[in-house]
Amino acid sequence: MKEKPDVLQGTLALMVLKTLDLLGPQHGYGIARRVEQISGDLLAVNQGTIYPLLLKLEHEGSIDSEWGASENNRRARFYRLTETGRKQLGAETRDWEQTAAIIARFFNVKAEDLG
Amino acid sequence: MKFLRRFLIRLANFATRRRADQRLQEEIAEHLALQIEENLSAGMAPAEARRQARLKLGAAEAIREDHHAEQSLPFVENLFQDLRFAVRMLLRSPGFSLIVIATMALGVGATTAIYSVIDAALLRPLPYRNPSQLVRIETNLPGVGAHDVGLSIPELRDLQSSGIFQYVSFCFHGSENVTGSAQPTHIAGATVSPSYFAVLGVDAALGRTFDPHDTTAGSNGEVIISDGLWKRAFGADPHIVGKSLRLDNDQFQIVGVMPAGYRDQGQTSAERGTELWAADGFSDTHAPSPMRGTRLQYQTIARLQPGLSPEAAQARVDALVASLKKQYPADYPPQAEWTIHLTPLAETLVGNVRQSLIVLFGGVGLVLLISCVNVANLLLARASARGREIAVRQALGAARTRLISQLLTESLLLFVLGGITGFAVLFCARKFLLQFVPESLPRFNDISVSWGALAFAIVVSVAAGTIFGLAPAWLTSRLDLITTLRQEGRGSNGSRRRSGLRHALVIGELALSLVLMVAAGLLLRSFWDLFKVQLGFNPTRVMAIETTLPNPNDPNTDIYHTAAQESIFLREALRRIRTLPGVEETAVSDTAGLPLGHGQSDLRPRQLIREGQDLQRSQPPLIDTSIVSPEYFHVLGMTLLRGRLFADQDLEDTPSIAVINEAAARMYWPGRDGKGEDAVGKRIIVRSRSAKAGWTTIVGVIADARTESLADAGVPQMYFDIYQRPAKFLALYLRGQVDPAAVLAQVRTQVQAVDAEIPVFRAQSLDDVLASSLSVRRFSMEMVALFAATALLLAGLGIYGTISFLVNEQSREIAIRLALGAQRRDILKTVLRQGLGLAATGTGMGLVAALIVSRLMAGLLYGVSPYDLTTFAGVTAVLTAVAIAASYVPALRAMRLDPITTLHAE
């Protein structure tokens, strides 16, 4: 079984969780659309990869899913954030911010600062 | 936590075969529909809208695969699929499977069997509380060449109060006469310090053990009995505690019964089977205050303080020894180099058997290795036959890793089935096989084929299957697709790498077999040399029967206290025994006089003081002593070299005399020319309980005999006359044509006609004693020989298989050659040459390895050099002969090949 690179997989999961947090229950297409919109064209992932990921998050207990009706009144699977997912999102957001802050500091250091 | 949750859900999905395909398909359909709508509203043409939507979604099949992988456990699924396939393959070629399973069963079964023995003897901790705290204490005087000289009471007290040990205990395994019942019985009993069971950390099942803080000087009158004795002699009386018991005419009180599974610590099976323990303070009540220099030759065991390693304890003991030497310089002369040595108890109980067992394990390991090599070879051979199948699978897109894991699953299945079969056979035959294990092996009773052995068998087969299955799988999956598919079953010439590996395997197999055969050959020769050794005494037609005179603690109640008292009994008993049918001659000695048969710890050497020796400057040496009747030397066929033997006129009131063997004469009275001629007439003192004060004169020198050890002829020995020095633990000897089954009862009747209180037990012929003294050697020799034979068989099969395979592969070439007019003899020669080439390389490598191995096992050899030319040459010849014979059959087949049929068949 081939894994996608970890960073991508991890970030995509975080994006999905954040999207659900912001917009409430969404179906797969809606999530994919939103991720695409927010990240612009920078993230060139196939939209389909979101489905195995959603299943994984569901197995992990971060999200929940149930059948519902979509905008055009067809059957669609709706995903929503669970309490566990919300906690996980919070923890991961903090981690990300911390990492980003550290990396940013490294990038801002100039040679003379180290002298 | 979330990983666990995810894993459990996937496991559940896998188990219930729940699929999410339906759901995914619906979701994707919906996804596409939404995307198409959006594309349409953005103004795309319907066809383009659909195409773009699909492009954006990505490869649907890959998504489905990923989704499915997430839903379930793909690794396990694959494994199951592989297993199903492997079972089908196994059933499709039952002959092949059977051979592989049988070979592995042999290898793993044999290894597990030896593992079970080693597990009991070496690996399993002793069955006492915190066994790692238990040590044996030995005191040595290396300066005078004296080993294990024992401790004196003041020394024992020093150790007890040193803070290094929780408890220190003397113990003396002997035997006791239980009298007062209808038939006097004789049992293995031990006299121990009251702290004995506190050292071992074992509690009584009924009653109590001794109080470790008891300070009674002598016997405190308490005994503890074994569960077996309790049931046998006392009918499992629940109120046994507090009842009394007579031992050697002394009255004792039973204070406890040990648990049913309890086995005493000890080196011999007699010691481990001890049934009665009597507490003793070991300070003689009849003697004044104990002297520091009076060493008691008992075994000493101790329990270390918690948290103290044996090494740390040894360091503290060394410091204690140094300070004692400073404090009592008169008792510890510096040239004696008094030392105290601690050894973990578990080690001392195994003793010298360790090396034999390690050689056995090495041998069986080689057998296992050879079986694995053979199976790997078979797997490779089959792999060539399956080349097309593999190529087709690869062409259809099977990933290489999947192919390898599949082939590996197949070989693992075979190996594990083989291992389990081997274990099952071993388990069913365990009672039968145990007969071949000598009982003298340490912890013989602990040998069992247990869960541990099953785990061992499975681990070994999985490891072997992985190692020896991986290479064939690797090579098989590495096919040149086009060539293989084009060849259309014409045999694969593209498998040069594989045939290279096959040759290497056969060569390895031959080399390993040679190593085993050399080891077996050397052990066999050692054993044979020992067996055929000039004993110096004649054991044939001699029976030895033991008896023990009462040995009460109070000498005033001893009716056999003096030699004169004892001689009346002995002469009458011997006279009566001589009247038994078939008996020609009789003699008696103490149990130290029993050739090769002693394991009792009272048979330690004694200090030998020679007249004229300066005791201030050197410690007296130690010498083995036996007390024998005058006829002893004649019954055992020992020859007098100089002087005279004991005679009837030597009695208690005549001057004390002794006989020594030549080794003693040579060592202690080397004389001017070093030949020991002047020993006769020399005067000595050897103290013992029954010795009179004053000098003893040496009257005779006998030829050396291997009565101490078969491997060593030159152990100094000294003999005293039993009519001058009484002894309690006796062996009666009968030479003649006696019925071994009836003799014990006959002798008992005669002895008890003289004194009805005296037990008579353990009749054995000296030939049996001789055989059992060789039993561990015989066992390891037989086992290694068996392993070598197995190895030879497997190597023969291996070379046969490889040459047959070569002939098959080259049949087309051979047929063409024959068609072109090649001589059939030449074909035969060519094939044989291939076999011989393999054999030559294999034996060459094997010889080098055998040289290394034989040097490692030099300690187990007797009378044969580890580089014994005859053995090496003989083994090489045998192996080469087998290799030629094994190649001859396929070579004949090649020679008789019919070119027309063969070429047509292609």
mmCIF file of C-alpha atoms in Angstrom, chain A residues 1-2 4 27-29 32-33 36 45-49 51-52 55-56 58-61 65 67 70-72 74-77 79 88 92, chain B residues 2-3 5-6 9-10 13 20 23-24 26-31 33-35 37-38 55-59 63 66-67 69-72 74:
data_model
loop_
_atom_site.group_PDB
_atom_site.id
_atom_site.type_symbol
_atom_site.label_atom_id
_atom_site.label_comp_id
_atom_site.label_asym_id
_atom_site.label_seq_id
_atom_site.Cartn_x
_atom_site.Cartn_y
_atom_site.Cartn_z
ATOM 1 C CA MET A 1 0.000 0.000 0.000
ATOM 2 C CA LYS A 2 1.537 3.268 -1.089
ATOM 3 C CA LYS A 4 1.048 9.847 0.018
ATOM 4 C CA HIS A 27 -20.622 16.453 1.744
ATOM 5 C CA GLY A 28 -17.402 15.295 0.069
ATOM 6 C CA TYR A 29 -17.775 17.566 -2.912
ATOM 7 C CA ALA A 32 -13.165 19.358 -1.793
ATOM 8 C CA ARG A 33 -14.492 22.563 -3.341
ATOM 9 C CA GLU A 36 -9.625 24.038 -3.473
ATOM 10 C CA VAL A 45 -4.553 17.214 -5.529
ATOM 11 C CA ASN A 46 -7.079 15.001 -7.171
ATOM 12 C CA GLN A 47 -10.386 15.649 -5.549
ATOM 13 C CA GLY A 48 -11.001 11.936 -5.218
ATOM 14 C CA THR A 49 -8.184 11.465 -2.704
ATOM 15 C CA TYR A 51 -12.633 10.067 0.159
ATOM 16 C CA PRO A 52 -10.069 7.598 1.575
ATOM 17 C CA LEU A 55 -12.879 7.330 5.819
ATOM 18 C CA LYS A 56 -9.651 7.356 7.801
ATOM 19 C CA GLU A 58 -14.040 8.688 10.482
ATOM 20 C CA HIS A 59 -12.250 5.547 11.691
ATOM 21 C CA GLU A 60 -10.171 7.695 13.976
ATOM 22 C CA GLY A 61 -13.300 9.235 15.409
ATOM 23 C CA SER A 65 -21.032 10.863 8.658
ATOM 24 C CA TRP A 67 -26.753 10.221 4.631
ATOM 25 C CA SER A 70 -27.749 17.569 -1.151
ATOM 26 C CA GLU A 71 -28.587 20.983 -2.705
ATOM 27 C CA ASN A 72 -30.209 19.332 -5.720
ATOM 28 C CA ARG A 74 -30.142 13.877 -4.067
ATOM 29 C CA ARG A 75 -28.781 11.457 -1.540
ATOM 30 C CA ALA A 76 -25.333 12.565 -0.320
ATOM 31 C CA ARG A 77 -23.067 11.624 2.537
ATOM 32 C CA TYR A 79 -19.638 14.725 7.254
ATOM 33 C CA GLN A 88 -7.853 17.359 17.729
ATOM 34 C CA GLU A 92 -3.129 20.500 15.788
ATOM 35 C CA LYS B 2 -7.053 7.035 17.789
ATOM 36 C CA PHE B 3 -4.701 4.616 16.049
ATOM 37 C CA ARG B 5 -9.638 2.890 17.383
ATOM 38 C CA ARG B 6 -8.873 3.017 13.703
ATOM 39 C CA ILE B 9 -12.641 -0.666 13.253
ATOM 40 C CA ARG B 10 -10.591 -1.917 10.320
ATOM 41 C CA ASN B 13 -14.538 -4.584 8.979
ATOM 42 C CA ALA B 20 -17.762 0.346 1.756
ATOM 43 C CA ARG B 23 -21.124 3.920 -0.337
ATOM 44 C CA LEU B 24 -18.042 5.189 -2.135
ATOM 45 C CA GLU B 26 -22.660 6.646 -4.500
ATOM 46 C CA GLU B 27 -20.502 9.401 -3.094
ATOM 47 C CA ILE B 28 -18.398 9.598 -6.218
ATOM 48 C CA ALA B 29 -21.449 9.611 -8.444
ATOM 49 C CA GLU B 30 -22.857 12.477 -6.405
ATOM 50 C CA HIS B 31 -19.522 14.247 -6.453
ATOM 51 C CA ALA B 33 -22.909 15.132 -10.613
ATOM 52 C CA LEU B 34 -22.288 18.237 -8.528
ATOM 53 C CA GLN B 35 -19.071 19.032 -10.377
ATOM 54 C CA GLU B 37 -23.547 20.873 -12.789
ATOM 55 C CA GLU B 38 -21.076 23.492 -11.757
ATOM 56 C CA LEU B 55 -10.171 14.633 -14.641
ATOM 57 C CA LYS B 56 -10.534 16.661 -11.491
ATOM 58 C CA LEU B 57 -11.657 13.658 -9.523
ATOM 59 C CA GLY B 58 -8.605 11.618 -10.510
ATOM 60 C CA ALA B 59 -8.224 7.899 -11.248
ATOM 61 C CA ILE B 63 -9.273 5.999 -5.216
ATOM 62 C CA ASP B 66 -7.076 3.445 -1.368
ATOM 63 C CA HIS B 67 -10.547 3.614 0.062
ATOM 64 C CA ALA B 69 -7.292 -0.288 1.911
ATOM 65 C CA GLU B 70 -8.465 2.206 4.496
ATOM 66 C CA GLN B 71 -11.663 0.333 5.092
ATOM 67 C CA SER B 72 -9.979 -2.970 5.888
ATOM 68 C CA PRO B 74 -4.973 -5.028 3.190
#
